[in-house]
Coordinates of C-alpha atoms in Angstrom, one line a residue:
X97 CA 13.9 7.1 -0.1
X98 CA 15.7 10.0 1.6
X99 CA 12.5 12.1 2.0
X100 CA 10.8 9.4 4.0
X101 CA 11.2 9.4 7.8
X102 CA 11.1 5.8 9.1
X103 CA 10.3 7.1 12.6
X104 CA 7.0 8.4 11.2
X105 CA 6.3 5.1 9.5
X106 CA 6.5 4.3 5.8
X107 CA 3.4 3.3 3.8
X108 CA 3.3 1.3 0.6
X109 CA 2.1 4.5 -1.1
X110 CA 5.2 6.3 0.2
X111 CA 7.4 3.5 -1.1
X112 CA 5.8 3.2 -4.6
X113 CA 6.7 6.8 -5.4
X114 CA 10.4 6.1 -5.1
X115 CA 10.3 3.6 -8.1
X116 CA 9.9 4.3 -11.8
X117 CA 6.7 3.5 -13.5
X118 CA 6.9 0.1 -15.2
X119 CA 9.9 -1.1 -13.2
X120 CA 9.7 -4.5 -11.5
X121 CA 9.9 -2.8 -8.1
X122 CA 7.0 -0.6 -8.9
X123 CA 4.9 -3.5 -10.3
X124 CA 5.6 -5.4 -7.0
X125 CA 4.6 -2.5 -4.7
X126 CA 1.6 -1.6 -6.8
X127 CA 0.3 -5.2 -6.7
X128 CA 0.7 -5.5 -2.9
X129 CA -0.8 -2.0 -2.5
X130 CA -3.9 -3.0 -4.4
X131 CA -4.4 -6.4 -2.9
X132 CA -6.3 -5.9 0.3
X133 CA -7.5 -2.8 2.2
X134 CA -5.4 -3.6 5.2
X135 CA -2.2 -3.3 3.3
X136 CA -3.3 0.2 2.2
X137 CA -3.7 1.4 5.7
X138 CA -0.5 0.2 7.3
X139 CA 2.5 2.2 8.0
X140 CA 5.7 0.2 8.6
X141 CA 8.2 1.1 11.3
X142 CA 11.8 -0.1 11.7
X143 CA 12.3 -2.4 14.6
X144 CA 14.1 -0.9 17.6
X145 CA 16.5 -3.9 17.8
X146 CA 18.4 -5.3 14.8
X147 CA 16.7 -8.7 14.8
X148 CA 13.5 -8.0 16.7
X149 CA 11.1 -5.3 18.0
X150 CA 11.0 -4.8 21.8
X151 CA 8.5 -2.8 23.8
X152 CA 7.5 -2.3 27.4
X153 CA 3.8 -3.1 27.6
X154 CA 1.7 -1.9 30.5
X155 CA -0.1 -4.9 32.1
X156 CA -1.9 -3.0 34.8
X157 CA -2.6 0.7 35.5
X158 CA -1.1 2.9 38.2
X159 CA -3.3 3.7 41.2
X160 CA -3.3 7.2 42.9
X161 CA -3.8 7.6 46.6
X162 CA -5.0 10.1 49.2
X163 CA -2.7 11.2 52.0
X164 CA -2.7 13.4 55.1
X165 CA -0.1 15.9 56.3
X166 CA 2.9 14.1 57.8
X167 CA 1.9 10.7 56.3
X168 CA 4.4 8.8 54.1
X169 CA 3.6 8.4 50.4
X170 CA 3.7 5.1 48.5
X171 CA 4.4 4.6 44.9
X172 CA 1.4 4.5 42.6
X173 CA 2.7 1.3 41.2
X174 CA 2.4 -0.2 37.7
X175 CA 3.1 -3.5 36.2
X176 CA 4.9 -3.7 32.9
X177 CA 6.4 -6.5 30.9
X178 CA 9.1 -6.3 28.2
X179 CA 7.8 -8.1 25.1
X180 CA 10.0 -9.0 22.2
X181 CA 8.7 -10.0 18.8
X182 CA 10.8 -11.4 16.0
X183 CA 9.8 -10.9 12.3
X184 CA 9.2 -13.7 9.8
X185 CA 10.2 -14.0 6.2
X186 CA 7.8 -15.0 3.5
X187 CA 8.6 -15.4 -0.2
X188 CA 7.2 -16.0 -3.7
X189 CA 9.4 -17.7 -6.2
X190 CA 8.6 -16.8 -9.8
X191 CA 9.4 -19.6 -12.3
X192 CA 8.6 -19.4 -16.0
X193 CA 9.7 -21.5 -19.0
X194 CA 12.6 -19.7 -20.7
X195 CA 11.5 -20.7 -24.2
X196 CA 8.0 -19.2 -23.5
X197 CA 9.5 -16.0 -22.2
X198 CA 11.9 -15.9 -25.3
X199 CA 8.8 -16.3 -27.5
X200 CA 7.1 -13.3 -26.0
X201 CA 10.3 -11.3 -26.4
X202 CA 10.4 -12.1 -30.1
X203 CA 6.8 -10.9 -30.3
X204 CA 7.8 -7.7 -28.7
X205 CA 5.7 -8.1 -25.5
X206 CA 8.3 -9.8 -23.2
X207 CA 8.1 -7.0 -20.6
X208 CA 4.3 -7.1 -20.5
X209 CA 4.4 -10.9 -20.1
X210 CA 6.9 -10.7 -17.3
X211 CA 4.9 -8.1 -15.4
X212 CA 1.8 -10.2 -15.6
X213 CA 3.6 -13.2 -14.1
X214 CA 5.1 -11.0 -11.4
X215 CA 1.7 -9.7 -10.4
X216 CA 0.3 -13.2 -10.0
X217 CA 3.2 -14.2 -7.8
X218 CA 3.3 -11.1 -5.7
X219 CA -0.5 -11.3 -5.1
X220 CA 0.1 -14.5 -3.2
X221 CA 2.8 -12.8 -1.1
X222 CA 0.4 -10.0 -0.2
X223 CA -2.3 -12.4 0.7
X224 CA 0.1 -14.4 3.0
X225 CA 1.1 -11.1 4.7
X226 CA -2.5 -10.2 5.4
X227 CA -3.3 -13.7 6.7
X228 CA -0.2 -13.6 8.9
X229 CA -1.0 -10.2 10.4
X230 CA -4.6 -11.2 11.2
X231 CA -4.5 -15.0 11.8
X232 CA -0.8 -16.2 12.0
X233 CA 0.1 -18.7 14.7
X234 CA 3.6 -19.7 15.3
X235 CA 2.5 -22.9 17.1
X236 CA 1.0 -24.1 13.8
X237 CA 3.8 -22.6 11.7
X238 CA 7.0 -21.7 13.5
X239 CA 8.3 -19.9 10.4
X240 CA 5.4 -17.5 10.4
X241 CA 4.3 -14.8 12.9
X242 CA 1.7 -14.5 15.7
X243 CA -1.2 -12.6 14.2
X244 CA -4.0 -10.7 16.0
X245 CA -6.3 -13.7 16.2
X246 CA -3.6 -15.6 18.1
X247 CA -3.7 -12.9 20.8
X248 CA -7.4 -12.1 20.7
X249 CA -8.3 -15.7 20.7
X250 CA -10.7 -16.4 23.6
X251 CA -14.0 -14.7 24.2
X252 CA -14.0 -12.8 27.5
X253 CA -16.2 -10.7 29.7
X254 CA -16.7 -7.0 28.8
X255 CA -16.5 -6.3 32.5
X256 CA -13.0 -7.8 32.8
X257 CA -9.6 -6.0 32.9
X258 CA -9.4 -3.3 30.4
X259 CA -5.9 -4.4 29.4
X260 CA -6.8 -8.1 29.0
X261 CA -6.8 -9.4 25.4
X262 CA -9.9 -11.6 26.2
X263 CA -11.9 -8.5 27.3
X264 CA -11.5 -7.3 23.8
X265 CA -12.6 -10.5 22.1
X266 CA -16.4 -10.6 21.8
X267 CA -18.7 -13.4 20.7
X268 CA -21.2 -12.7 17.8
X269 CA -22.7 -16.3 17.8
X270 CA -26.5 -16.2 18.3
X271 CA -27.4 -17.2 21.9
X272 CA -30.7 -18.6 20.7
X273 CA -29.0 -21.4 18.8
X274 CA -27.7 -22.5 22.2
X275 CA -25.1 -25.0 20.8
X276 CA -22.0 -25.0 18.7
X277 CA -22.6 -25.3 15.0
X278 CA -21.8 -28.6 13.3
X279 CA -20.7 -26.7 10.2
X280 CA -18.3 -23.8 10.9
X281 CA -17.6 -23.0 7.2
X282 CA -19.7 -19.9 7.4
X283 CA -18.1 -18.3 10.5
X284 CA -16.5 -14.9 10.0
X285 CA -15.1 -12.2 12.2
X286 CA -14.4 -8.4 12.4
X287 CA -11.2 -6.9 13.7
X288 CA -11.0 -3.4 15.1
X289 CA -7.3 -2.3 14.7
X290 CA -5.4 0.9 15.5
X291 CA -2.2 0.7 13.6
X292 CA 0.7 2.9 14.9
X293 CA 4.0 3.0 16.8
X294 CA 2.2 3.0 20.2
X295 CA -0.7 0.7 19.2
X296 CA -0.5 -2.3 16.8
X297 CA 2.9 -1.7 15.3
X298 CA 3.8 -3.3 11.9
X299 CA 7.6 -3.5 11.8
X300 CA 10.5 -4.5 9.6
X301 CA 14.1 -5.2 10.5
X302 CA 15.8 -1.8 11.0
X303 CA 18.7 -2.7 8.8
X304 CA 16.5 -3.7 5.9
X305 CA 15.6 -1.4 3.0
X306 CA 12.1 -0.9 1.4
X307 CA 10.1 -1.9 4.6
X308 CA 11.7 -5.3 4.4
X309 CA 10.7 -6.0 0.8
X310 CA 13.4 -7.6 -1.3
X311 CA 12.8 -7.6 -5.1
X312 CA 15.5 -10.2 -5.8
X313 CA 18.2 -10.1 -8.4
X314 CA 17.8 -10.3 -12.1
X315 CA 16.2 -13.4 -13.5
X316 CA 18.3 -16.5 -13.1
X317 CA 18.5 -19.3 -15.5
X318 CA 18.0 -22.8 -14.0
X319 CA 17.8 -26.2 -15.5
X320 CA 15.6 -29.1 -14.4
X321 CA 15.2 -32.6 -15.7
X322 CA 11.8 -33.3 -17.4
X323 CA 10.4 -36.1 -15.2
X324 CA 8.2 -37.4 -18.0
X325 CA 10.4 -37.4 -21.1
X326 CA 13.9 -36.8 -19.7
X327 CA 16.2 -34.2 -21.0
X328 CA 16.8 -30.7 -19.7
X329 CA 14.3 -27.9 -19.5
X330 CA 15.4 -24.3 -18.9
X331 CA 13.5 -22.0 -16.6
X332 CA 13.9 -18.4 -15.5
X333 CA 13.5 -17.7 -11.7
X334 CA 13.3 -14.7 -9.5
X335 CA 12.5 -14.6 -5.8
X336 CA 10.6 -11.8 -4.0
X337 CA 10.6 -11.9 -0.2
X338 CA 9.2 -9.8 2.6
X339 CA 10.5 -9.7 6.2
X340 CA 8.3 -8.2 8.8
X341 CA 6.0 -8.7 11.8
X342 CA 3.5 -7.0 14.1
X343 CA 3.9 -6.0 17.8
X344 CA 0.8 -5.3 19.9
X345 CA 2.3 -2.6 22.0
X346 CA -1.1 -1.5 23.5
X347 CA -3.7 -4.3 23.7
X348 CA -6.5 -1.8 24.3
X349 CA -6.1 -0.5 20.7
X350 CA -7.4 -3.6 18.9
X351 CA -10.1 -6.2 19.3
X352 CA -12.0 -9.0 17.6
X353 CA -15.8 -9.7 17.2
X354 CA -15.8 -13.3 16.2
X355 CA -18.1 -16.3 15.4
X356 CA -20.4 -14.5 12.9
X357 CA -22.5 -17.2 11.2
X358 CA -22.7 -15.6 7.8
X359 CA -25.8 -17.7 6.9
X360 CA -27.7 -16.8 10.0
X361 CA -27.5 -13.0 10.2
X362 CA -30.8 -12.4 8.5
X363 CA -32.7 -15.5 9.5
X364 CA -32.7 -15.7 13.3
X365 CA -35.7 -13.8 14.7
X366 CA -34.0 -12.7 17.9
X367 CA -30.6 -12.3 16.5
X368 CA -31.1 -8.9 15.0
X369 CA -31.3 -7.0 18.3
X370 CA -28.6 -9.2 19.8
X371 CA -26.2 -8.5 16.9
X372 CA -26.9 -4.8 17.0
X373 CA -26.0 -4.6 20.7
X374 CA -22.8 -6.5 20.1
X375 CA -21.8 -4.4 17.1
X376 CA -22.4 -1.2 19.1
X377 CA -20.4 -2.5 22.1
X378 CA -17.6 -3.6 19.9
X379 CA -17.3 -0.4 17.9
X380 CA -17.2 1.5 21.2
X381 CA -14.7 -0.9 22.8
X382 CA -11.5 0.0 21.0
X383 CA -10.4 3.5 21.7
X384 CA -7.7 5.4 19.8
X385 CA -5.6 8.3 21.1
X386 CA -5.6 11.7 19.4
X387 CA -4.1 11.4 15.9
X388 CA -4.8 7.7 15.7
X389 CA -7.6 6.0 13.7
X390 CA -9.3 2.7 14.6
X391 CA -10.5 0.8 11.5
X392 CA -12.9 -2.2 11.2
X393 CA -11.7 -5.0 8.9
X394 CA -14.0 -7.7 7.6
X395 CA -14.7 -9.7 4.4
X396 CA -17.0 -8.2 1.7
X397 CA -19.8 -10.6 2.1
X398 CA -20.1 -10.0 5.9
X399 CA -20.3 -6.3 5.2
X400 CA -23.1 -6.9 2.7
X401 CA -25.1 -9.0 5.2
X402 CA -24.7 -6.5 8.0
X403 CA -25.9 -3.7 5.6
X404 CA -28.9 -5.8 4.6
X405 CA -29.8 -6.4 8.2
X406 CA -29.5 -2.8 9.2
X407 CA -31.5 -1.6 6.2
X408 CA -34.3 -4.1 7.0
X409 CA -34.5 -2.7 10.5
X410 CA -34.5 0.8 9.1
X411 CA -31.2 1.6 10.8
X412 CA -29.9 3.2 7.6
X413 CA -28.1 5.9 9.5
X414 CA -25.9 3.2 11.3
X415 CA -23.9 2.6 8.1
X416 CA -22.6 4.5 5.1
X417 CA -21.4 3.0 1.9
X418 CA -20.6 5.6 -0.7
X419 CA -18.5 5.6 -3.9
X420 CA -18.0 9.0 -5.3
X421 CA -15.4 9.4 -8.0
X422 CA -12.3 7.8 -6.5
X423 CA -13.5 8.2 -2.9
X424 CA -14.8 5.0 -1.3
X425 CA -16.3 5.6 2.1
X426 CA -17.6 2.8 4.3
X427 CA -18.7 3.5 7.9
X428 CA -20.3 1.4 10.6
X429 CA -21.5 3.2 13.8
X430 CA -19.0 6.0 13.1
X431 CA -16.1 3.7 12.4
X432 CA -14.4 3.4 9.0
X433 CA -14.8 -0.1 7.4
X434 CA -12.2 -1.7 5.2
X435 CA -12.7 -4.9 3.3
X436 CA -10.2 -7.8 2.9
X437 CA -11.0 -10.8 0.6
X438 CA -8.4 -12.7 2.5
X439 CA -10.8 -12.9 5.5
X440 CA -13.3 -14.9 3.5
X441 CA -12.3 -18.4 4.7
X442 CA -13.8 -21.0 7.1
X443 CA -12.9 -20.2 10.7
X444 CA -13.0 -22.3 13.8
X445 CA -15.4 -21.4 16.5
X446 CA -13.6 -19.2 19.1
X447 CA -14.2 -20.7 22.5

C-alpha cells in the first residue's frame, strides 16, 4: 500500500495488486472489480475531514467589469457554498453451515468452497455500492447515501443556469406520446459522469485503510436454535463492509438523460430524430477539464437498442462497439460508454 498515493486516488485495480493471489482479500477486491463497469472506473480519495468530506462548491460565476481611469473598482463577486457529505456503511454477512464447510474441508476443497461463497456475498455488496452511487436517497434510506439521481432528479431547461443540477437533467421521453406512461417498468436512464477530486469525488474516511473496505476477521463460529426441530445448529460467519460516499464538487461535470422507454425506442415514428437530438445535446452537455474523462453509464439492453436505432438510420459512425483481444471499446458520439447491469431496473418517471 505504500506505493499508492491517496491524493492521486486509489482504484480497485491499485488495491488488488497489494494482496496475494487466492487470499480472501484478493477474492473480495476481484469480485467487486469485476461486478460493474462503474466500479472499474472509479478512483477513491480520502475525505478531507475525519468523518466527512467537505468542499467549497461554486454556485454562480464571477463577473468581470469595464472601468475608466480614476473610477473605483468593484469585486467580481462569486457565490460559493460549503457542502459537507458523510459516508455510509454497507455490509454483507457471510453465513454458512459449519458441518457443510467441514465436509468440503475433508474432501480437500474447503478453500474453493469458501471462495465461491465469498464471491456471491461480495457481489451483493458491489451491487449495493453501484446503486448507492447512482440512485441512493437518504430520504428513503437514512443509512445510505445521496446518489447522483437524487441530485439530478428534475428535468430542467438547457438554457438555464450552467451550474444548476436541473439544467443537466434532460428528458428522453417521446413528446409524441404526450402523456405519462401507465407502465414505467421499461424506463431507463444514462448518466454522464466525470469522476475526480474536482468533479464527482468518490471518497472514503481518511482514517480507513483499503479505500474503506473491511474484510472482517477470521470466520466466527455462532450457534442458532433450529426453529423447526429444536436443538443447536453451528454456523460460520464473516462480515465484509465498505464505508464510503460521493461528493459532487462540480455539478457541471455530471448529468442525467432520463425517461428512456426501452420498448419505444425503435417503434415511434417521430422519436428517432428527437432521440438523436437529445443524445447529441446530452453528450455535449457535460464537459471535463484537461486530464479528466467523462464516461456514459447505462444498462446493456439500452445500449443495444440505441445501437439498433442508429444502425437503422445508417448513423453507424455515431457509435463504436469493438472487442479486440482484451480491449473492449464502446463509444457514443465520441464519448466512452460503460455498462452496468445494476441500472436494469424499473425507474419512476422523472418529473
